[in-house]
Amino acid sequence: DSGVTQTPKHLITATGQRVTLRCSPRSGDLSVYWYQQSLDQGLQFLIQYYNGEERAKGNILERFSAQQFPDLHSELNLSSLELGDSALYFCASSVEVVGSYWGNEQFFGPGTRLTVL
Amino acid sequence: GQQLNQSPQSMFIQEGEDVSMNCTSSSIFNTWLWYKQDPGEGPVLLIALYKAGELTSNGRLTAQFGITRKDSFLNISASIPSDVGIYFCAGQHGSSNTGKLIFGQGTTLQVKP
């Protein structure tokens, strides 16, 4: 158990719908990262939040958004869903060293499997 | 998106054999991480490497941070059936205010008892 929790485990929805994925980081971790895993693209970074603020964006579609709340949990919102959005979505958390060097071990949650029909 | 070049793509070995896999990149990383993923689960961190040339072990696993900082290797000695899974390398540039990970495509390991 990594200490990172994600809900729900599975999500089945229809095209055009909107869903929210939730992540709680490990106790004490200030950074939350979201990744998407699909068969053709592998594991891809979507977005990072650090202590409530957005730090970096990766290959995240405009239809997707995220936020990190004061209690440090994070939500990933996916809207106008398309068939191609079906994937595993992972959240990871990390204790960051703030300063000139960013980089540390990231611990992943169990993921949310999203199926868009 | 950017991905690391991880090889081999898959391996089918006999229990007790040693396994080697590696990752290469066109850019320099400050950190290399190795993860294992079981079907339907999240990646589990195996080893983290922070210095060029560093050699780190975790039980039967040994990983190295390449001298050029553009590659890393993972070795598994005396494989057992529970080693089955997908192994991913991941690199962090760590120099641009984000620790985002860039992943390899994964190495699928199958172990025959």
Short mmCIF file of N, CA and C in Angstrom, two decimals, chain A:
data_model
loop_
_atom_site.label_atom_id
_atom_site.label_comp_id
_atom_site.label_asym_id
_atom_site.label_seq_id
_atom_site.Cartn_x
_atom_site.Cartn_y
_atom_site.Cartn_z
N ASP A 1 0.84 -1.19 0.00
CA ASP A 1 0.00 0.00 0.00
C ASP A 1 0.88 1.25 0.00
N SER A 2 0.71 2.06 -1.05
CA SER A 2 1.58 3.24 -1.22
C SER A 2 1.17 4.38 -0.30
N GLY A 3 -0.06 4.34 0.21
CA GLY A 3 -0.55 5.45 1.00
C GLY A 3 -1.31 6.47 0.19
N VAL A 4 -1.31 6.32 -1.13
CA VAL A 4 -2.07 7.19 -2.02
C VAL A 4 -3.40 6.49 -2.33
N THR A 5 -4.49 7.21 -2.14
CA THR A 5 -5.80 6.61 -2.42
C THR A 5 -6.46 7.32 -3.58
N GLN A 6 -7.19 6.53 -4.36
CA GLN A 6 -7.91 7.08 -5.51
C GLN A 6 -9.31 6.49 -5.53
N THR A 7 -10.27 7.33 -5.87
CA THR A 7 -11.65 6.86 -6.05
C THR A 7 -12.26 7.53 -7.26
N PRO A 8 -13.17 6.86 -7.98
CA PRO A 8 -13.51 5.46 -7.78
C PRO A 8 -12.48 4.54 -8.42
N LYS A 9 -12.59 3.27 -8.22
CA LYS A 9 -11.70 2.29 -8.84
C LYS A 9 -12.05 2.10 -10.31
N HIS A 10 -13.35 2.07 -10.57
CA HIS A 10 -13.82 1.91 -11.95
C HIS A 10 -14.90 2.95 -12.22
N LEU A 11 -14.95 3.39 -13.47
CA LEU A 11 -15.94 4.37 -13.87
C LEU A 11 -16.35 4.07 -15.31
N ILE A 12 -17.62 3.86 -15.50
CA ILE A 12 -18.14 3.62 -16.85
C ILE A 12 -19.14 4.71 -17.15
N THR A 13 -18.95 5.36 -18.29
CA THR A 13 -19.82 6.48 -18.62
C THR A 13 -19.98 6.56 -20.14
N ALA A 14 -20.77 7.49 -20.58
CA ALA A 14 -21.06 7.62 -22.01
C ALA A 14 -20.33 8.82 -22.59
N THR A 15 -20.18 8.81 -23.90
CA THR A 15 -19.56 9.95 -24.57
C THR A 15 -20.34 11.23 -24.28
N GLY A 16 -19.60 12.31 -24.15
CA GLY A 16 -20.20 13.61 -23.88
C GLY A 16 -20.39 13.93 -22.41
N GLN A 17 -20.23 12.94 -21.58
CA GLN A 17 -20.44 13.13 -20.15
C GLN A 17 -19.21 13.75 -19.48
N ARG A 18 -19.39 14.07 -18.19
CA ARG A 18 -18.32 14.66 -17.38
C ARG A 18 -18.15 13.79 -16.13
N VAL A 19 -16.87 13.56 -15.75
CA VAL A 19 -16.60 12.77 -14.55
C VAL A 19 -15.54 13.47 -13.71
N THR A 20 -15.49 13.09 -12.44
CA THR A 20 -14.48 13.62 -11.53
C THR A 20 -13.77 12.47 -10.85
N LEU A 21 -12.45 12.48 -10.92
CA LEU A 21 -11.62 11.48 -10.28
C LEU A 21 -10.96 12.14 -9.08
N ARG A 22 -10.88 11.39 -7.99
CA ARG A 22 -10.38 11.96 -6.75
C ARG A 22 -9.13 11.24 -6.29
N CYS A 23 -8.23 12.01 -5.68
CA CYS A 23 -6.96 11.47 -5.19
C CYS A 23 -6.62 12.09 -3.85
N SER A 24 -6.20 11.25 -2.91
CA SER A 24 -5.65 11.73 -1.65
C SER A 24 -4.19 11.32 -1.57
N PRO A 25 -3.28 12.27 -1.41
CA PRO A 25 -1.87 11.93 -1.40
C PRO A 25 -1.45 11.30 -0.08
N ARG A 26 -0.22 10.81 -0.04
CA ARG A 26 0.34 10.29 1.20
C ARG A 26 0.40 11.44 2.21
N SER A 27 0.30 11.08 3.46
CA SER A 27 0.39 12.08 4.52
C SER A 27 1.72 12.83 4.43
N GLY A 28 1.64 14.14 4.39
CA GLY A 28 2.85 14.94 4.34
C GLY A 28 3.33 15.31 2.95
N ASP A 29 2.82 14.64 1.92
CA ASP A 29 3.23 14.96 0.55
C ASP A 29 2.47 16.18 0.04
N LEU A 30 3.20 17.14 -0.50
CA LEU A 30 2.58 18.37 -0.97
C LEU A 30 2.29 18.36 -2.47
N SER A 31 2.99 17.51 -3.19
CA SER A 31 2.82 17.47 -4.64
C SER A 31 1.92 16.32 -5.06
N VAL A 32 1.04 16.61 -6.01
CA VAL A 32 0.20 15.59 -6.62
C VAL A 32 0.40 15.64 -8.13
N TYR A 33 0.62 14.50 -8.71
CA TYR A 33 0.78 14.39 -10.16
C TYR A 33 -0.33 13.50 -10.70
N TRP A 34 -0.82 13.83 -11.88
CA TRP A 34 -1.79 12.99 -12.57
C TRP A 34 -1.16 12.44 -13.85
N TYR A 35 -1.36 11.15 -14.07
CA TYR A 35 -0.85 10.48 -15.26
C TYR A 35 -1.99 9.69 -15.91
N GLN A 36 -1.89 9.56 -17.22
CA GLN A 36 -2.83 8.76 -17.98
C GLN A 36 -2.08 7.58 -18.59
N GLN A 37 -2.65 6.40 -18.47
CA GLN A 37 -2.03 5.21 -19.07
C GLN A 37 -2.98 4.60 -20.08
N SER A 38 -2.58 4.61 -21.33
CA SER A 38 -3.36 3.95 -22.37
C SER A 38 -2.45 2.98 -23.11
N LEU A 39 -3.06 2.07 -23.85
CA LEU A 39 -2.28 1.03 -24.52
C LEU A 39 -1.34 1.62 -25.57
N ASP A 40 -1.83 2.63 -26.29
CA ASP A 40 -1.01 3.15 -27.38
C ASP A 40 -0.04 4.24 -26.95
N GLN A 41 -0.32 4.95 -25.85
CA GLN A 41 0.53 6.06 -25.44
C GLN A 41 1.36 5.76 -24.19
N GLY A 42 1.09 4.65 -23.53
CA GLY A 42 1.84 4.37 -22.31
C GLY A 42 1.46 5.32 -21.19
N LEU A 43 2.38 5.51 -20.25
CA LEU A 43 2.15 6.40 -19.12
C LEU A 43 2.57 7.82 -19.48
N GLN A 44 1.61 8.74 -19.45
CA GLN A 44 1.87 10.11 -19.85
C GLN A 44 1.49 11.07 -18.72
N PHE A 45 2.39 12.02 -18.46
CA PHE A 45 2.14 13.04 -17.45
C PHE A 45 1.06 14.00 -17.92
N LEU A 46 0.12 14.30 -17.04
CA LEU A 46 -0.94 15.25 -17.38
C LEU A 46 -0.73 16.60 -16.72
N ILE A 47 -0.63 16.59 -15.37
CA ILE A 47 -0.57 17.86 -14.66
C ILE A 47 -0.04 17.63 -13.25
N GLN A 48 0.60 18.67 -12.69
CA GLN A 48 1.13 18.62 -11.34
C GLN A 48 0.61 19.80 -10.53
N TYR A 49 0.25 19.52 -9.29
CA TYR A 49 -0.07 20.56 -8.32
C TYR A 49 0.86 20.46 -7.13
N TYR A 50 1.25 21.60 -6.62
CA TYR A 50 2.10 21.65 -5.44
C TYR A 50 1.45 22.60 -4.45
N ASN A 51 1.06 22.06 -3.32
CA ASN A 51 0.50 22.85 -2.23
C ASN A 51 -0.62 23.78 -2.72
N GLY A 52 -1.45 23.25 -3.56
CA GLY A 52 -2.62 23.98 -4.02
C GLY A 52 -2.45 24.74 -5.31
N GLU A 53 -1.23 24.85 -5.79
CA GLU A 53 -1.00 25.62 -7.01
C GLU A 53 -0.54 24.72 -8.15
N GLU A 54 -0.99 25.06 -9.35
CA GLU A 54 -0.54 24.32 -10.52
C GLU A 54 0.93 24.60 -10.78
N ARG A 55 1.73 23.53 -10.99
CA ARG A 55 3.17 23.70 -11.21
C ARG A 55 3.58 23.38 -12.63
N ALA A 56 2.96 22.39 -13.22
CA ALA A 56 3.37 21.99 -14.56
C ALA A 56 2.23 21.30 -15.27
N LYS A 57 2.20 21.51 -16.59
CA LYS A 57 1.21 20.84 -17.42
C LYS A 57 1.93 20.00 -18.45
N GLY A 58 1.35 18.85 -18.72
CA GLY A 58 1.89 18.00 -19.76
C GLY A 58 0.91 17.87 -20.88
N ASN A 59 0.68 16.64 -21.31
CA ASN A 59 -0.23 16.39 -22.43
C ASN A 59 -1.68 16.35 -21.97
N ILE A 60 -2.14 17.41 -21.40
CA ILE A 60 -3.50 17.43 -20.89
C ILE A 60 -4.41 18.20 -21.84
N LEU A 61 -5.51 17.58 -22.18
CA LEU A 61 -6.45 18.19 -23.10
C LEU A 61 -7.16 19.36 -22.43
N GLU A 62 -7.66 20.29 -23.25
CA GLU A 62 -8.38 21.44 -22.70
C GLU A 62 -9.68 21.02 -22.03
N ARG A 63 -10.20 19.88 -22.42
CA ARG A 63 -11.43 19.34 -21.81
C ARG A 63 -11.17 18.81 -20.40
N PHE A 64 -9.91 18.69 -20.04
CA PHE A 64 -9.55 18.16 -18.73
C PHE A 64 -9.07 19.31 -17.85
N SER A 65 -9.38 19.22 -16.58
CA SER A 65 -8.86 20.21 -15.63
C SER A 65 -8.66 19.53 -14.28
N ALA A 66 -7.89 20.18 -13.44
CA ALA A 66 -7.63 19.60 -12.12
C ALA A 66 -7.53 20.71 -11.10
N GLN A 67 -7.59 20.34 -9.85
CA GLN A 67 -7.34 21.28 -8.77
C GLN A 67 -6.88 20.52 -7.55
N GLN A 68 -6.20 21.25 -6.66
CA GLN A 68 -5.77 20.68 -5.39
C GLN A 68 -6.33 21.55 -4.28
N PHE A 69 -6.96 20.93 -3.34
CA PHE A 69 -7.68 21.62 -2.29
C PHE A 69 -6.79 21.88 -1.07
N PRO A 70 -7.25 22.74 -0.16
CA PRO A 70 -6.43 23.04 1.04
C PRO A 70 -6.02 21.82 1.84
N ASP A 71 -6.83 20.77 1.83
CA ASP A 71 -6.43 19.56 2.56
C ASP A 71 -5.50 18.69 1.72
N LEU A 72 -5.09 19.18 0.57
CA LEU A 72 -4.13 18.58 -0.36
C LEU A 72 -4.68 17.47 -1.24
N HIS A 73 -5.94 17.08 -1.05
CA HIS A 73 -6.48 16.12 -2.00
C HIS A 73 -6.69 16.82 -3.34
N SER A 74 -6.73 16.02 -4.39
CA SER A 74 -6.83 16.59 -5.72
C SER A 74 -7.96 15.92 -6.49
N GLU A 75 -8.51 16.66 -7.42
CA GLU A 75 -9.53 16.13 -8.31
C GLU A 75 -9.16 16.41 -9.76
N LEU A 76 -9.41 15.42 -10.59
CA LEU A 76 -9.19 15.55 -12.03
C LEU A 76 -10.57 15.50 -12.69
N ASN A 77 -10.92 16.55 -13.38
CA ASN A 77 -12.21 16.64 -14.04
C ASN A 77 -12.06 16.42 -15.53
N LEU A 78 -12.82 15.49 -16.05
CA LEU A 78 -12.79 15.16 -17.48
C LEU A 78 -14.17 15.44 -18.05
N SER A 79 -14.25 16.29 -19.06
CA SER A 79 -15.55 16.65 -19.60
C SER A 79 -15.63 16.34 -21.09
N SER A 80 -16.84 16.40 -21.61
CA SER A 80 -17.10 16.10 -23.03
C SER A 80 -16.35 14.85 -23.45
N LEU A 81 -16.54 13.81 -22.69
CA LEU A 81 -15.74 12.60 -22.86
C LEU A 81 -15.91 11.97 -24.23
N GLU A 82 -14.79 11.45 -24.73
CA GLU A 82 -14.75 10.77 -26.01
C GLU A 82 -14.27 9.33 -25.77
N LEU A 83 -14.51 8.49 -26.78
CA LEU A 83 -14.11 7.09 -26.65
C LEU A 83 -12.63 6.96 -26.34
N GLY A 84 -11.84 7.82 -26.94
CA GLY A 84 -10.39 7.77 -26.78
C GLY A 84 -9.91 8.18 -25.41
N ASP A 85 -10.80 8.67 -24.57
CA ASP A 85 -10.40 9.04 -23.20
C ASP A 85 -10.38 7.82 -22.28
N SER A 86 -10.88 6.71 -22.77
CA SER A 86 -10.84 5.48 -21.97
C SER A 86 -9.40 5.12 -21.67
N ALA A 87 -9.09 4.97 -20.39
CA ALA A 87 -7.71 4.73 -19.97
C ALA A 87 -7.69 4.52 -18.47
N LEU A 88 -6.49 4.20 -17.99
CA LEU A 88 -6.25 4.20 -16.55
C LEU A 88 -5.69 5.57 -16.17
N TYR A 89 -6.22 6.15 -15.12
CA TYR A 89 -5.74 7.44 -14.64
C TYR A 89 -5.14 7.25 -13.26
N PHE A 90 -3.87 7.64 -13.16
CA PHE A 90 -3.16 7.47 -11.90
C PHE A 90 -2.83 8.82 -11.29
N CYS A 91 -2.86 8.80 -9.99
CA CYS A 91 -2.39 9.93 -9.22
C CYS A 91 -1.13 9.46 -8.49
N ALA A 92 -0.17 10.34 -8.37
CA ALA A 92 1.04 10.04 -7.61
C ALA A 92 1.34 11.23 -6.71
N SER A 93 1.97 10.95 -5.57
CA SER A 93 2.33 12.05 -4.69
C SER A 93 3.80 11.97 -4.33
N SER A 94 4.33 13.10 -3.92
CA SER A 94 5.75 13.20 -3.64
C SER A 94 6.02 14.30 -2.63
N VAL A 95 7.06 14.10 -1.84
CA VAL A 95 7.58 15.16 -0.99
C VAL A 95 8.62 15.89 -1.81
N GLU A 96 8.36 17.12 -2.19
CA GLU A 96 9.28 17.84 -3.06
C GLU A 96 10.31 18.60 -2.26
N VAL A 97 11.47 18.73 -2.85
CA VAL A 97 12.50 19.61 -2.29
C VAL A 97 12.37 20.93 -3.02
N VAL A 98 11.86 21.91 -2.38
CA VAL A 98 11.61 23.20 -3.01
C VAL A 98 12.92 23.95 -3.13
N GLY A 99 13.13 24.48 -4.31
CA GLY A 99 14.39 25.19 -4.50
C GLY A 99 14.89 24.99 -5.91
N SER A 100 16.16 24.81 -6.05
CA SER A 100 16.72 24.72 -7.38
C SER A 100 16.57 23.32 -7.98
N TYR A 101 16.25 22.37 -7.15
CA TYR A 101 16.15 21.01 -7.65
C TYR A 101 14.80 20.41 -7.30
N TRP A 102 14.07 20.02 -8.32
CA TRP A 102 12.81 19.32 -8.12
C TRP A 102 13.01 17.89 -8.54
N GLY A 103 12.62 17.02 -7.75
CA GLY A 103 12.72 15.63 -8.16
C GLY A 103 12.76 14.76 -6.94
N ASN A 104 11.93 13.79 -6.90
CA ASN A 104 11.91 12.92 -5.75
C ASN A 104 11.08 11.69 -6.10
N GLU A 105 11.10 10.75 -5.20
CA GLU A 105 10.34 9.54 -5.42
C GLU A 105 8.85 9.85 -5.47
N GLN A 106 8.18 9.27 -6.44
CA GLN A 106 6.74 9.43 -6.56
C GLN A 106 6.07 8.10 -6.25
N PHE A 107 5.01 8.18 -5.46
CA PHE A 107 4.27 7.00 -5.06
C PHE A 107 2.89 7.05 -5.69
N PHE A 108 2.55 5.97 -6.38
CA PHE A 108 1.34 5.93 -7.17
C PHE A 108 0.16 5.31 -6.42
N GLY A 109 -1.02 5.83 -6.72
CA GLY A 109 -2.25 5.22 -6.24
C GLY A 109 -2.64 4.03 -7.09
N PRO A 110 -3.74 3.37 -6.73
CA PRO A 110 -4.19 2.18 -7.47
C PRO A 110 -4.84 2.48 -8.80
N GLY A 111 -5.14 3.75 -9.05
CA GLY A 111 -5.70 4.14 -10.34
C GLY A 111 -7.20 4.09 -10.41
N THR A 112 -7.71 4.81 -11.40
CA THR A 112 -9.14 4.75 -11.76
C THR A 112 -9.21 4.32 -13.21
N ARG A 113 -9.94 3.25 -13.45
CA ARG A 113 -10.12 2.79 -14.84
C ARG A 113 -11.38 3.43 -15.40
N LEU A 114 -11.19 4.28 -16.39
CA LEU A 114 -12.31 4.97 -17.02
C LEU A 114 -12.65 4.30 -18.34
N THR A 115 -13.89 3.93 -18.48
CA THR A 115 -14.39 3.37 -19.73
C THR A 115 -15.47 4.28 -20.27
N VAL A 116 -15.28 4.78 -21.47
CA VAL A 116 -16.26 5.64 -22.13
C VAL A 116 -16.92 4.85 -23.24
N LEU A 117 -18.24 4.71 -23.14
CA LEU A 117 -18.97 3.90 -24.13
C LEU A 117 -19.72 4.78 -25.14
#
